[in-house]
Structure formats: C-alpha cells, structure tokens
DNA sequence: CGATATCCGATTAAATTTGTCGGGTATGGG
DNA sequence: CCCATACCCGACAAATTTAATCGGATATCG
C-alpha cells in the first residue's frame, strides 16, 4: 500500500511554503527547484489552493503563500486535498454501494480503521516538522 | 486515498474462510460466489497462502482453509499480503532513495504516521468481526 | 483412470497516475 | 498603454498499476 507521488509532492510543497512563509509569494519555479516537474506541480498547487491551504497572488511578483500558520494545517488536510478523502471501502462513505451494507461485519472494521487513521493524520501538523531537527550526523556518514 | 480492490476482496475472503472454518476446505467457487471474478480471486488467495494466512488442499474435495484462529490474524497481515507493506514515502523504508534522507523533517512525519497506521491495523483481528453484530434494523429501513 | 480443484506464468484490458501542451487571465512596473 | 511575469485551466499523451483472463500443469480423491 503506497501513497501516490501527489501526496509526497504536495506535502513537500507545503513544507517549503511553511519554511518561507515570511518572504512573500514564492513562485512555482522556486518551489519546483527540488526536482518536481513544474507544470505538474502547478496542478497540485491548484488543488491545495482550492482546498484553502495555500493562497496565490497572480501577476508579476506573484506566487504562492501558505494560508494558515503551520501549526493549524494538519497532514490530514494536505493528504485529503491531494488524494481525496481516505476511503478504504466505498461502503464506509457511500451507504448504498453494497447490498450487505448494514449487517456486514467487515464494513464495521473498515469504518473503525478509517476513523483511526484519519485521527492519526489529523494529529500531526506542518508545525510539527519544525520541532526537533535533532541529532542526525550521529548516525550518518558522508 | 483509496485501497485497491485487492485489499477488499482479500479481507472479504478471509472473513468467509473464518466464518466457515469448521466446515472443511472451501472451494474457490464458493468463496467467489459473492461476485468476485473467480480466476482473479485465485491469484489473491495465492498471495494469502504464500503469506501463511490460509492453507490449501489440492485435488478433489480440496479448497482453502484459514491457517490460524481468527483472533490471531490481524488486518495488518491481510493488507500487507495483498497490497505490500505500507510505504507512504520510499525514504521511510529505503534509506538511500533521497539525498536529504536524514535531515529532512518531512521524512520524520512520514515515519511517524507509518508507524501509527501500522499499529492501528495490527490492533484489529478477524476475530473482531464476529463480535457485536449489534443493532442494525434500528437505524435502517428496507 | 478421470473428475475435481488448486497452482502458475503469461498476456490482455481497463483504469489511474504522471507529465505535457497551448492558450487564457491578472498584475505590477516602465 | 504595454509588456514581461506568473498564476490559471482544460485537454491530451505517456507511463504505470490494477484488474481480469487464458491455457495448461499438477495434485488428490474415489
Ligand atoms: S461486503 Fe461488507 S465490507 Fe464489502 S462493500 Fe459490502 S458492506 Fe462493505
Ligand atoms: S525529501 Fe524528505 S520526505 Fe521526501 S523523499 Fe526525501 S527524505 Fe523523504
């Protein structure tokens, strides 16, 4: 089970914007400088904007800015914006998608897990990334 | 973010086998009777078998049986067998996949979330499905 | 032996993800 | 006003992954 690159690119972009949040609008060009295809990233930023997570300024000197303080943006919001809401099985969201729907014990498990995972994702914010950049050189060489 | 049908089909098959665990080997045909393409399900059962979650009996009167008591089989095992281990970002498992690797604060978040989610998945077993099939008619009509 | 039913690699079909293209629109500065 | 800048957007193409099918091999019971 893997996340698509959207989630990764998206979160990384949010991290970049959080890092430079006091430096005015950041252009797509500069956000993409880490190796993400620029025009693809543009689509992704569009999703983040429509989700209200980033604000954009059009025209010359324009760019993107993070919309809220980092510690008020959860990873859940970012992932949901990029990959759509977590749906382990359709029946957890769309009631009528399966005849069994109600009696099905399997469904109970999917619902329970969906809630748990969403709670985990909602419990971490962008702000958490900036805490404790702790000891790294200790374990890595070169 | 969605699970592929493999996860769903797989868990449903496990549920079926758990339900009929004292009735001898269950044929592919009967497991598939719920609407899963038979030959596709065959592949999936193969994965579950190789993961040690189901046992098979070949030849006439053969079929599949659950390998362990339901309360000793976690959802994590099933999902891992069907979809591969959870990897939100390659860098969480494969150290060298990204230059930043160590210093990167984003990576910390991925690791933290991966652990949390795995813990959730490991905390639910097939046995949990058979508890409390509780009040259903109460909330649903037709 | 022969019916049954799992096993398995290869292939095809469908869907999704990833990336590209071309033009539109808003904005600041000269 | 004009023009360079840079976001906006729908449509398209390529690549990858998922879903499903096919054909035959192998094991086992009666
Ligand atoms: S069989 Fe159960 S878990 Fe599967 S889709 Fe239907 S209600 Fe949901
Ligand atoms: S940038 Fe950070 S999170 Fe992304 S792959 Fe590299 S180490 Fe992992």
mmCIF file of C-alpha atoms (C1' of nucleotides) and ligand atoms in Angstrom:
data_model
loop_
_atom_site.group_PDB
_atom_site.id
_atom_site.type_symbol
_atom_site.label_atom_id
_atom_site.label_comp_id
_atom_site.label_asym_id
_atom_site.label_seq_id
_atom_site.Cartn_x
_atom_site.Cartn_y
_atom_site.Cartn_z
ATOM 1 C CA UNK A 1 0.000 0.000 0.000
ATOM 2 C CA UNK A 2 1.588 3.172 -1.191
ATOM 3 C CA UNK A 3 0.816 6.829 -1.403
ATOM 4 C CA UNK A 4 0.971 8.325 -4.875
ATOM 5 C CA UNK A 5 3.562 10.987 -5.572
ATOM 6 C CA UNK A 6 0.853 13.617 -5.286
ATOM 7 C CA UNK A 7 0.771 13.237 -1.546
ATOM 8 C CA UNK A 8 4.534 13.434 -1.310
ATOM 9 C CA UNK A 9 4.993 16.352 -3.687
ATOM 10 C CA UNK A 10 2.090 18.115 -2.027
ATOM 11 C CA UNK A 11 3.386 17.795 1.484
ATOM 12 C CA UNK A 12 6.858 18.765 0.414
ATOM 13 C CA UNK A 13 5.491 21.881 -1.258
ATOM 14 C CA UNK A 14 3.604 22.754 1.908
ATOM 15 C CA UNK A 15 6.783 22.314 3.867
ATOM 16 C CA UNK A 16 8.600 24.646 1.508
ATOM 17 C CA UNK A 17 5.897 27.276 1.799
ATOM 18 C CA UNK A 18 5.815 26.966 5.565
ATOM 19 C CA UNK A 19 9.557 27.421 5.669
ATOM 20 C CA UNK A 20 9.415 30.595 3.584
ATOM 21 C CA UNK A 21 6.180 31.949 4.943
ATOM 22 C CA UNK A 22 7.572 35.409 5.775
ATOM 23 C CA UNK A 23 9.302 36.016 2.489
ATOM 24 C CA UNK A 24 6.396 36.996 0.277
ATOM 25 C CA UNK A 25 4.861 34.945 -2.521
ATOM 26 C CA UNK A 26 7.002 32.052 -3.676
ATOM 27 C CA UNK A 27 6.999 31.340 -7.381
ATOM 28 C CA UNK A 28 6.217 27.945 -8.794
ATOM 29 C CA UNK A 29 9.714 27.937 -10.211
ATOM 30 C CA UNK A 30 11.335 28.130 -6.837
ATOM 31 C CA UNK A 31 9.060 25.560 -5.239
ATOM 32 C CA UNK A 32 9.783 23.155 -8.074
ATOM 33 C CA UNK A 33 13.506 23.645 -7.774
ATOM 34 C CA UNK A 34 13.793 20.459 -5.753
ATOM 35 C CA UNK A 35 13.121 18.341 -8.823
ATOM 36 C CA UNK A 36 9.366 18.198 -9.222
ATOM 37 C CA UNK A 37 8.146 18.814 -12.795
ATOM 38 C CA UNK A 38 6.988 22.415 -12.763
ATOM 39 C CA UNK A 39 3.773 22.068 -14.729
ATOM 40 C CA UNK A 40 2.729 19.043 -12.784
ATOM 41 C CA UNK A 41 3.331 20.827 -9.528
ATOM 42 C CA UNK A 42 1.154 23.617 -10.837
ATOM 43 C CA UNK A 43 -1.828 21.277 -10.885
ATOM 44 C CA UNK A 44 -1.090 20.109 -7.399
ATOM 45 C CA UNK A 45 -0.814 23.630 -6.040
ATOM 46 C CA UNK A 46 -4.176 24.267 -7.656
ATOM 47 C CA UNK A 47 -5.692 21.538 -5.527
ATOM 48 C CA UNK A 48 -4.106 22.920 -2.405
ATOM 49 C CA UNK A 49 -5.406 26.361 -3.234
ATOM 50 C CA UNK A 50 -8.952 25.157 -3.841
ATOM 51 C CA UNK A 51 -8.772 23.361 -0.514
ATOM 52 C CA UNK A 52 -7.879 26.650 1.124
ATOM 53 C CA UNK A 53 -4.444 25.539 2.267
ATOM 54 C CA UNK A 54 -2.431 27.968 0.172
ATOM 55 C CA UNK A 55 -3.201 31.417 -1.217
ATOM 56 C CA UNK A 56 -1.969 32.610 -4.557
ATOM 57 C CA UNK A 57 -1.097 36.007 -5.953
ATOM 58 C CA UNK A 58 -1.399 36.389 -9.684
ATOM 59 C CA UNK A 59 0.629 38.540 -11.978
ATOM 60 C CA UNK A 60 4.175 39.768 -11.804
ATOM 61 C CA UNK A 61 5.834 39.307 -8.431
ATOM 62 C CA UNK A 62 3.124 36.758 -7.719
ATOM 63 C CA UNK A 63 3.358 33.277 -6.319
ATOM 64 C CA UNK A 64 2.037 31.080 -3.562
ATOM 65 C CA UNK A 65 1.845 31.537 0.171
ATOM 66 C CA UNK A 66 0.706 29.273 2.931
ATOM 67 C CA UNK A 67 -2.805 30.236 4.011
ATOM 68 C CA UNK A 68 -2.665 29.416 7.727
ATOM 69 C CA UNK A 69 0.007 29.197 10.402
ATOM 70 C CA UNK A 70 1.857 25.873 10.050
ATOM 71 C CA UNK A 71 0.563 24.505 13.315
ATOM 72 C CA UNK A 72 -3.004 24.955 12.136
ATOM 73 C CA UNK A 73 -2.603 22.889 8.993
ATOM 74 C CA UNK A 74 -2.864 19.156 9.564
ATOM 75 C CA UNK A 75 -1.397 16.444 7.400
ATOM 76 C CA UNK A 76 -4.922 15.115 7.003
ATOM 77 C CA UNK A 77 -5.933 18.302 5.223
ATOM 78 C CA UNK A 78 -2.986 18.079 2.883
ATOM 79 C CA UNK A 79 -3.495 14.429 2.010
ATOM 80 C CA UNK A 80 -7.226 14.841 1.581
ATOM 81 C CA UNK A 81 -6.654 17.755 -0.764
ATOM 82 C CA UNK A 82 -4.149 15.792 -2.824
ATOM 83 C CA UNK A 83 -5.595 12.308 -2.902
ATOM 84 C CA UNK A 84 -9.197 12.715 -1.893
ATOM 85 C CA UNK A 85 -10.605 11.534 1.392
ATOM 86 C CA UNK A 86 -9.486 8.200 2.763
ATOM 87 C CA UNK A 87 -11.934 5.518 1.671
ATOM 88 C CA UNK A 88 -10.788 2.005 2.446
ATOM 89 C CA UNK A 89 -14.056 0.643 1.103
ATOM 90 C CA UNK A 90 -16.792 2.556 -0.706
ATOM 91 C CA UNK A 91 -19.361 1.240 1.710
ATOM 92 C CA UNK A 92 -17.862 3.295 4.531
ATOM 93 C CA UNK A 93 -18.866 6.537 2.841
ATOM 94 C CA UNK A 94 -21.480 5.610 0.267
ATOM 95 C CA UNK A 95 -24.125 3.731 2.164
ATOM 96 C CA UNK A 96 -25.922 2.128 -0.740
ATOM 97 C CA UNK A 97 -22.898 0.853 -2.639
ATOM 98 C CA UNK A 98 -23.305 -2.705 -1.363
ATOM 99 C CA UNK A 99 -26.381 -4.761 -0.634
ATOM 100 C CA UNK A 100 -24.972 -6.049 2.639
ATOM 101 C CA UNK A 101 -24.132 -2.542 3.791
ATOM 102 C CA UNK A 102 -25.614 -2.738 7.198
ATOM 103 C CA UNK A 103 -25.260 -6.251 8.531
ATOM 104 C CA UNK A 104 -21.779 -6.713 7.122
ATOM 105 C CA UNK A 105 -19.204 -7.203 9.891
ATOM 106 C CA UNK A 106 -16.374 -6.449 7.506
ATOM 107 C CA UNK A 107 -17.743 -2.991 6.999
ATOM 108 C CA UNK A 108 -17.511 -2.272 10.708
ATOM 109 C CA UNK A 109 -13.804 -2.963 10.559
ATOM 110 C CA UNK A 110 -13.270 -0.651 7.603
ATOM 111 C CA UNK A 111 -15.109 2.139 9.352
ATOM 112 C CA UNK A 112 -13.197 1.673 12.544
ATOM 113 C CA UNK A 113 -9.867 1.723 10.741
ATOM 114 C CA UNK A 114 -10.816 4.715 8.615
ATOM 115 C CA UNK A 115 -11.595 6.702 11.726
ATOM 116 C CA UNK A 116 -8.386 5.646 13.434
ATOM 117 C CA UNK A 117 -6.200 6.558 10.519
ATOM 118 C CA UNK A 118 -7.894 9.902 9.974
ATOM 119 C CA UNK A 119 -7.385 10.661 13.633
ATOM 120 C CA UNK A 120 -3.688 9.913 13.285
ATOM 121 C CA UNK A 121 -3.359 12.117 10.216
ATOM 122 C CA UNK A 122 -5.248 14.931 11.894
ATOM 123 C CA UNK A 123 -2.961 14.712 14.898
ATOM 124 C CA UNK A 124 0.127 15.901 13.071
ATOM 125 C CA UNK A 125 0.574 19.415 11.714
ATOM 126 C CA UNK A 126 3.059 21.156 9.476
ATOM 127 C CA UNK A 127 4.335 22.848 12.593
ATOM 128 C CA UNK A 128 5.470 19.503 13.943
ATOM 129 C CA UNK A 129 8.035 19.335 11.177
ATOM 130 C CA UNK A 130 9.961 22.241 12.567
ATOM 131 C CA UNK A 131 10.371 20.831 16.021
ATOM 132 C CA UNK A 132 13.427 18.835 16.943
ATOM 133 C CA UNK A 133 15.585 18.558 13.834
ATOM 134 C CA UNK A 134 17.610 16.517 16.260
ATOM 135 C CA UNK A 135 20.840 14.577 16.071
ATOM 136 C CA UNK A 136 21.471 13.411 12.583
ATOM 137 C CA UNK A 137 25.187 13.414 11.964
ATOM 138 C CA UNK A 138 25.475 10.931 14.775
ATOM 139 C CA UNK A 139 24.078 8.100 12.710
ATOM 140 C CA UNK A 140 25.030 9.021 9.165
ATOM 141 C CA UNK A 141 28.352 9.149 7.370
ATOM 142 C CA UNK A 142 29.012 11.045 4.139
ATOM 143 C CA UNK B 1 -6.671 7.887 -0.930
ATOM 144 C CA UNK B 2 -8.219 4.546 -1.629
ATOM 145 C CA UNK B 3 -7.451 0.928 -1.099
ATOM 146 C CA UNK B 4 -7.404 -1.191 -4.251
ATOM 147 C CA UNK B 5 -9.973 -3.936 -4.614
ATOM 148 C CA UNK B 6 -7.309 -6.477 -3.678
ATOM 149 C CA UNK B 7 -7.477 -5.402 -0.083
ATOM 150 C CA UNK B 8 -11.246 -5.540 -0.042
ATOM 151 C CA UNK B 9 -11.561 -8.853 -1.870
ATOM 152 C CA UNK B 10 -8.818 -10.295 0.276
ATOM 153 C CA UNK B 11 -10.308 -9.310 3.579
ATOM 154 C CA UNK B 12 -13.720 -10.457 2.489
ATOM 155 C CA UNK B 13 -12.288 -13.828 1.518
ATOM 156 C CA UNK B 14 -10.609 -14.095 4.895
ATOM 157 C CA UNK B 15 -13.895 -13.302 6.549
ATOM 158 C CA UNK B 16 -15.607 -16.012 4.549
ATOM 159 C CA UNK B 17 -12.963 -18.554 5.487
ATOM 160 C CA UNK B 18 -13.106 -17.547 9.128
ATOM 161 C CA UNK B 19 -16.850 -17.971 9.087
ATOM 162 C CA UNK B 20 -16.623 -21.474 7.630
ATOM 163 C CA UNK B 21 -13.510 -22.558 9.416
ATOM 164 C CA UNK B 22 -15.005 -25.793 10.798
ATOM 165 C CA UNK B 23 -16.533 -26.981 7.559
ATOM 166 C CA UNK B 24 -13.530 -28.377 5.744
ATOM 167 C CA UNK B 25 -11.807 -26.876 2.715
ATOM 168 C CA UNK B 26 -13.818 -24.243 0.911
ATOM 169 C CA UNK B 27 -13.567 -24.217 -2.843
ATOM 170 C CA UNK B 28 -12.642 -21.143 -4.810
ATOM 171 C CA UNK B 29 -16.032 -21.392 -6.424
ATOM 172 C CA UNK B 30 -17.882 -20.955 -3.178
ATOM 173 C CA UNK B 31 -15.658 -18.147 -1.929
ATOM 174 C CA UNK B 32 -16.154 -16.316 -5.207
ATOM 175 C CA UNK B 33 -19.917 -16.714 -5.057
ATOM 176 C CA UNK B 34 -20.256 -13.215 -3.684
ATOM 177 C CA UNK B 35 -19.392 -11.722 -7.040
ATOM 178 C CA UNK B 36 -15.614 -11.674 -7.222
ATOM 179 C CA UNK B 37 -14.195 -12.952 -10.522
ATOM 180 C CA UNK B 38 -13.092 -16.499 -9.772
ATOM 181 C CA UNK B 39 -9.776 -16.536 -11.549
ATOM 182 C CA UNK B 40 -8.793 -13.195 -10.145
ATOM 183 C CA UNK B 41 -9.618 -14.345 -6.668
ATOM 184 C CA UNK B 42 -7.385 -17.337 -7.304
ATOM 185 C CA UNK B 43 -4.372 -15.048 -7.591
ATOM 186 C CA UNK B 44 -5.310 -13.243 -4.437
ATOM 187 C CA UNK B 45 -5.714 -16.458 -2.466
ATOM 188 C CA UNK B 46 -2.268 -17.391 -3.731
ATOM 189 C CA UNK B 47 -0.848 -14.307 -2.048
ATOM 190 C CA UNK B 48 -2.638 -15.083 1.173
ATOM 191 C CA UNK B 49 -1.338 -18.622 1.074
ATOM 192 C CA UNK B 50 2.251 -17.558 0.477
ATOM 193 C CA UNK B 51 1.897 -15.175 3.386
ATOM 194 C CA UNK B 52 0.861 -18.098 5.557
ATOM 195 C CA UNK B 53 -2.628 -16.795 6.251
ATOM 196 C CA UNK B 54 -4.545 -19.559 4.518
ATOM 197 C CA UNK B 55 -3.766 -23.209 3.845
ATOM 198 C CA UNK B 56 -4.814 -25.001 0.700
ATOM 199 C CA UNK B 57 -5.688 -28.597 -0.105
ATOM 200 C CA UNK B 58 -5.189 -29.632 -3.676
ATOM 201 C CA UNK B 59 -7.125 -32.149 -5.685
ATOM 202 C CA UNK B 60 -10.706 -33.298 -5.497
ATOM 203 C CA UNK B 61 -12.519 -32.201 -2.350
ATOM 204 C CA UNK B 62 -9.804 -29.622 -1.946
ATOM 205 C CA UNK B 63 -10.042 -25.950 -1.231
ATOM 206 C CA UNK B 64 -8.853 -23.277 1.168
ATOM 207 C CA UNK B 65 -8.879 -23.036 4.921
ATOM 208 C CA UNK B 66 -7.879 -20.317 7.276
ATOM 209 C CA UNK B 67 -4.457 -21.068 8.735
ATOM 210 C CA UNK B 68 -4.799 -19.589 12.210
ATOM 211 C CA UNK B 69 -7.628 -18.876 14.625
ATOM 212 C CA UNK B 70 -9.395 -15.658 13.560
ATOM 213 C CA UNK B 71 -8.283 -13.725 16.602
ATOM 214 C CA UNK B 72 -4.659 -14.395 15.736
ATOM 215 C CA UNK B 73 -4.849 -12.934 12.255
ATOM 216 C CA UNK B 74 -4.562 -9.167 12.147
ATOM 217 C CA UNK B 75 -5.859 -6.892 9.429
ATOM 218 C CA UNK B 76 -2.298 -5.680 9.013
ATOM 219 C CA UNK B 77 -1.222 -9.134 7.912
ATOM 220 C CA UNK B 78 -4.020 -9.339 5.392
ATOM 221 C CA UNK B 79 -3.416 -5.905 3.905
ATOM 222 C CA UNK B 80 0.328 -6.395 3.787
ATOM 223 C CA UNK B 81 -0.148 -9.693 1.984
ATOM 224 C CA UNK B 82 -2.495 -8.149 -0.555
ATOM 225 C CA UNK B 83 -1.013 -4.730 -1.184
ATOM 226 C CA UNK B 84 2.519 -4.919 0.080
ATOM 227 C CA UNK B 85 3.739 -3.158 3.184
ATOM 228 C CA UNK B 86 2.573 0.376 3.849
ATOM 229 C CA UNK B 87 5.090 2.845 2.451
ATOM 230 C CA UNK B 88 3.913 6.443 2.489
ATOM 231 C CA UNK B 89 7.264 7.558 1.105
ATOM 232 C CA UNK B 90 10.091 5.377 -0.152
ATOM 233 C CA UNK B 91 12.511 7.161 2.110
ATOM 234 C CA UNK B 92 10.851 5.632 5.172
ATOM 235 C CA UNK B 93 11.963 2.156 4.188
ATOM 236 C CA UNK B 94 14.721 2.628 1.631
ATOM 237 C CA UNK B 95 17.263 4.855 3.317
ATOM 238 C CA UNK B 96 19.204 5.932 0.244
ATOM 239 C CA UNK B 97 16.287 6.785 -2.021
ATOM 240 C CA UNK B 98 16.593 10.519 -1.404
ATOM 241 C CA UNK B 99 19.624 12.715 -0.871
ATOM 242 C CA UNK B 100 18.029 14.570 2.008
ATOM 243 C CA UNK B 101 17.116 11.323 3.746
ATOM 244 C CA UNK B 102 18.410 12.189 7.139
ATOM 245 C CA UNK B 103 18.000 15.897 7.735
ATOM 246 C CA UNK B 104 14.588 16.038 6.084
ATOM 247 C CA UNK B 105 11.859 16.964 8.578
ATOM 248 C CA UNK B 106 9.159 15.759 6.232
ATOM 249 C CA UNK B 107 10.565 12.273 6.433
ATOM 250 C CA UNK B 108 10.119 12.246 10.191
ATOM 251 C CA UNK B 109 6.433 12.848 9.697
ATOM 252 C CA UNK B 110 6.081 10.024 7.196
ATOM 253 C CA UNK B 111 7.812 7.637 9.533
ATOM 254 C CA UNK B 112 5.705 8.655 12.457
ATOM 255 C CA UNK B 113 2.494 8.226 10.504
ATOM 256 C CA UNK B 114 3.554 4.908 9.034
ATOM 257 C CA UNK B 115 4.146 3.530 12.484
ATOM 258 C CA UNK B 116 0.845 4.850 13.782
ATOM 259 C CA UNK B 117 -1.172 3.402 10.958
ATOM 260 C CA UNK B 118 0.532 0.033 11.146
ATOM 261 C CA UNK B 119 -0.190 -0.051 14.835
ATOM 262 C CA UNK B 120 -3.847 0.599 14.148
ATOM 263 C CA UNK B 121 -4.026 -2.120 11.527
ATOM 264 C CA UNK B 122 -2.265 -4.590 13.798
ATOM 265 C CA UNK B 123 -4.724 -3.822 16.562
ATOM 266 C CA UNK B 124 -7.717 -5.323 14.792
ATOM 267 C CA UNK B 125 -8.127 -9.026 14.086
ATOM 268 C CA UNK B 126 -10.503 -11.138 12.050
ATOM 269 C CA UNK B 127 -11.977 -12.230 15.341
ATOM 270 C CA UNK B 128 -13.155 -8.694 15.987
ATOM 271 C CA UNK B 129 -15.548 -9.023 13.082
ATOM 272 C CA UNK B 130 -17.596 -11.614 14.872
ATOM 273 C CA UNK B 131 -18.177 -9.578 17.966
ATOM 274 C CA UNK B 132 -21.272 -7.482 18.343
ATOM 275 C CA UNK B 133 -23.226 -7.714 15.109
ATOM 276 C CA UNK B 134 -25.324 -5.254 17.040
ATOM 277 C CA UNK B 135 -28.490 -3.381 16.344
ATOM 278 C CA UNK B 136 -28.905 -2.799 12.689
ATOM 279 C CA UNK B 137 -32.616 -2.793 11.957
ATOM 280 C CA UNK B 138 -32.898 0.057 14.417
ATOM 281 C CA UNK B 139 -31.308 2.572 12.087
ATOM 282 C CA UNK B 140 -32.137 1.196 8.666
ATOM 283 C CA UNK B 141 -35.359 0.803 6.781
ATOM 284 C CA UNK B 142 -35.786 -1.690 3.941
ATOM 285 C "C1'" DC C 1 -8.419 -43.685 -14.681
ATOM 286 C "C1'" DG C 2 -10.956 -39.457 -14.559
ATOM 287 C "C1'" DA C 3 -13.265 -35.798 -12.318
ATOM 288 C "C1'" DT C 4 -12.119 -32.194 -9.353
ATOM 289 C "C1'" DA C 5 -9.798 -28.289 -7.967
ATOM 290 C "C1'" DT C 6 -5.509 -25.834 -6.769
ATOM 291 C "C1'" DC C 7 -1.310 -23.814 -8.971
ATOM 292 C "C1'" DC C 8 1.269 -20.693 -12.057
ATOM 293 C "C1'" DG C 9 3.265 -17.781 -15.650
ATOM 294 C "C1'" DA C 10 1.962 -15.020 -19.389
ATOM 295 C "C1'" DT C 11 -0.996 -11.922 -21.582
ATOM 296 C "C1'" DT C 12 -4.653 -8.584 -22.255
ATOM 297 C "C1'" DA C 13 -7.803 -4.895 -20.862
ATOM 298 C "C1'" DA C 14 -9.050 -1.160 -18.066
ATOM 299 C "C1'" DA C 15 -8.108 2.424 -15.018
ATOM 300 C "C1'" DT C 16 -5.274 5.637 -12.736
ATOM 301 C "C1'" DT C 17 -1.392 8.336 -12.204
ATOM 302 C "C1'" DT C 18 2.019 11.259 -14.010
ATOM 303 C "C1'" DG C 19 3.518 14.566 -17.006
ATOM 304 C "C1'" DT C 20 2.973 17.844 -21.115
ATOM 305 C "C1'" DC C 21 0.951 21.336 -24.161
ATOM 306 C "C1'" DG C 22 -1.215 25.547 -25.526
ATOM 307 C "C1'" DG C 23 -3.508 29.251 -24.611
ATOM 308 C "C1'" DG C 24 -6.052 32.388 -21.112
ATOM 309 C "C1'" DT C 25 -6.037 35.894 -17.344
ATOM 310 C "C1'" DA C 26 -4.492 39.026 -13.738
ATOM 311 C "C1'" DT C 27 -0.910 42.290 -12.108
ATOM 312 C "C1'" DG C 28 2.967 45.364 -11.397
ATOM 313 C "C1'" DG C 29 6.398 48.374 -13.490
ATOM 314 C "C1'" DG C 30 8.308 51.183 -17.121
ATOM 315 C "C1'" DC D 1 -0.562 51.732 -22.523
ATOM 316 C "C1'" DC D 2 2.334 47.784 -22.960
ATOM 317 C "C1'" DC D 3 4.749 44.078 -21.809
ATOM 318 C "C1'" DA D 4 7.064 40.746 -19.052
ATOM 319 C "C1'" DT D 5 5.786 37.928 -15.359
ATOM 320 C "C1'" DA D 6 3.472 34.276 -13.340
ATOM 321 C "C1'" DC D 7 -0.779 32.008 -11.977
ATOM 322 C "C1'" DC D 8 -4.938 29.508 -14.204
ATOM 323 C "C1'" DC D 9 -7.125 25.773 -16.654
ATOM 324 C "C1'" DG D 10 -8.856 22.135 -19.676
ATOM 325 C "C1'" DA D 11 -7.371 18.783 -22.701
ATOM 326 C "C1'" DC D 12 -4.210 15.444 -24.060
ATOM 327 C "C1'" DA D 13 -0.398 11.820 -24.102
ATOM 328 C "C1'" DA D 14 2.678 8.679 -21.800
ATOM 329 C "C1'" DA D 15 3.727 5.581 -18.223
ATOM 330 C "C1'" DT D 16 2.482 2.730 -14.643
ATOM 331 C "C1'" DT D 17 -0.554 -0.024 -11.919
ATOM 332 C "C1'" DT D 18 -4.563 -2.696 -11.233
ATOM 333 C "C1'" DA D 19 -7.965 -5.940 -12.704
ATOM 334 C "C1'" DA D 20 -9.097 -9.724 -15.229
ATOM 335 C "C1'" DT D 21 -8.449 -13.632 -18.473
ATOM 336 C "C1'" DC D 22 -6.214 -17.659 -20.654
ATOM 337 C "C1'" DG D 23 -4.082 -22.072 -21.150
ATOM 338 C "C1'" DG D 24 -2.211 -25.551 -19.304
ATOM 339 C "C1'" DA D 25 0.372 -28.170 -15.285
ATOM 340 C "C1'" DT D 26 -0.036 -30.693 -11.018
ATOM 341 C "C1'" DA D 27 -2.028 -32.997 -7.106
ATOM 342 C "C1'" DT D 28 -5.687 -35.892 -4.924
ATOM 343 C "C1'" DC D 29 -9.820 -38.392 -4.065
ATOM 344 C "C1'" DG D 30 -12.871 -42.146 -5.284
HETATM 345 S S1 LIG E 1 -19.382 -6.732 1.662
HETATM 346 FE FE1 LIG E 1 -19.329 -5.525 3.558
HETATM 347 S S2 LIG E 1 -17.312 -4.507 3.544
HETATM 348 FE FE2 LIG E 1 -17.668 -5.246 1.454
HETATM 349 S S3 LIG E 1 -18.628 -3.483 0.413
HETATM 350 FE FE3 LIG E 1 -20.327 -4.731 1.201
HETATM 351 S S4 LIG E 1 -20.806 -3.836 3.225
HETATM 352 FE FE4 LIG E 1 -18.759 -3.064 2.618
HETATM 353 S S1 LIG E 2 12.510 14.970 0.604
HETATM 354 FE FE1 LIG E 2 12.339 14.156 2.704
HETATM 355 S S2 LIG E 2 10.325 13.129 2.756
HETATM 356 FE FE2 LIG E 2 10.811 13.474 0.580
HETATM 357 S S3 LIG E 2 11.836 11.547 -0.072
HETATM 358 FE FE3 LIG E 2 13.478 12.955 0.582
HETATM 359 S S4 LIG E 2 13.841 12.430 2.753
HETATM 360 FE FE4 LIG E 2 11.836 11.561 2.189
#
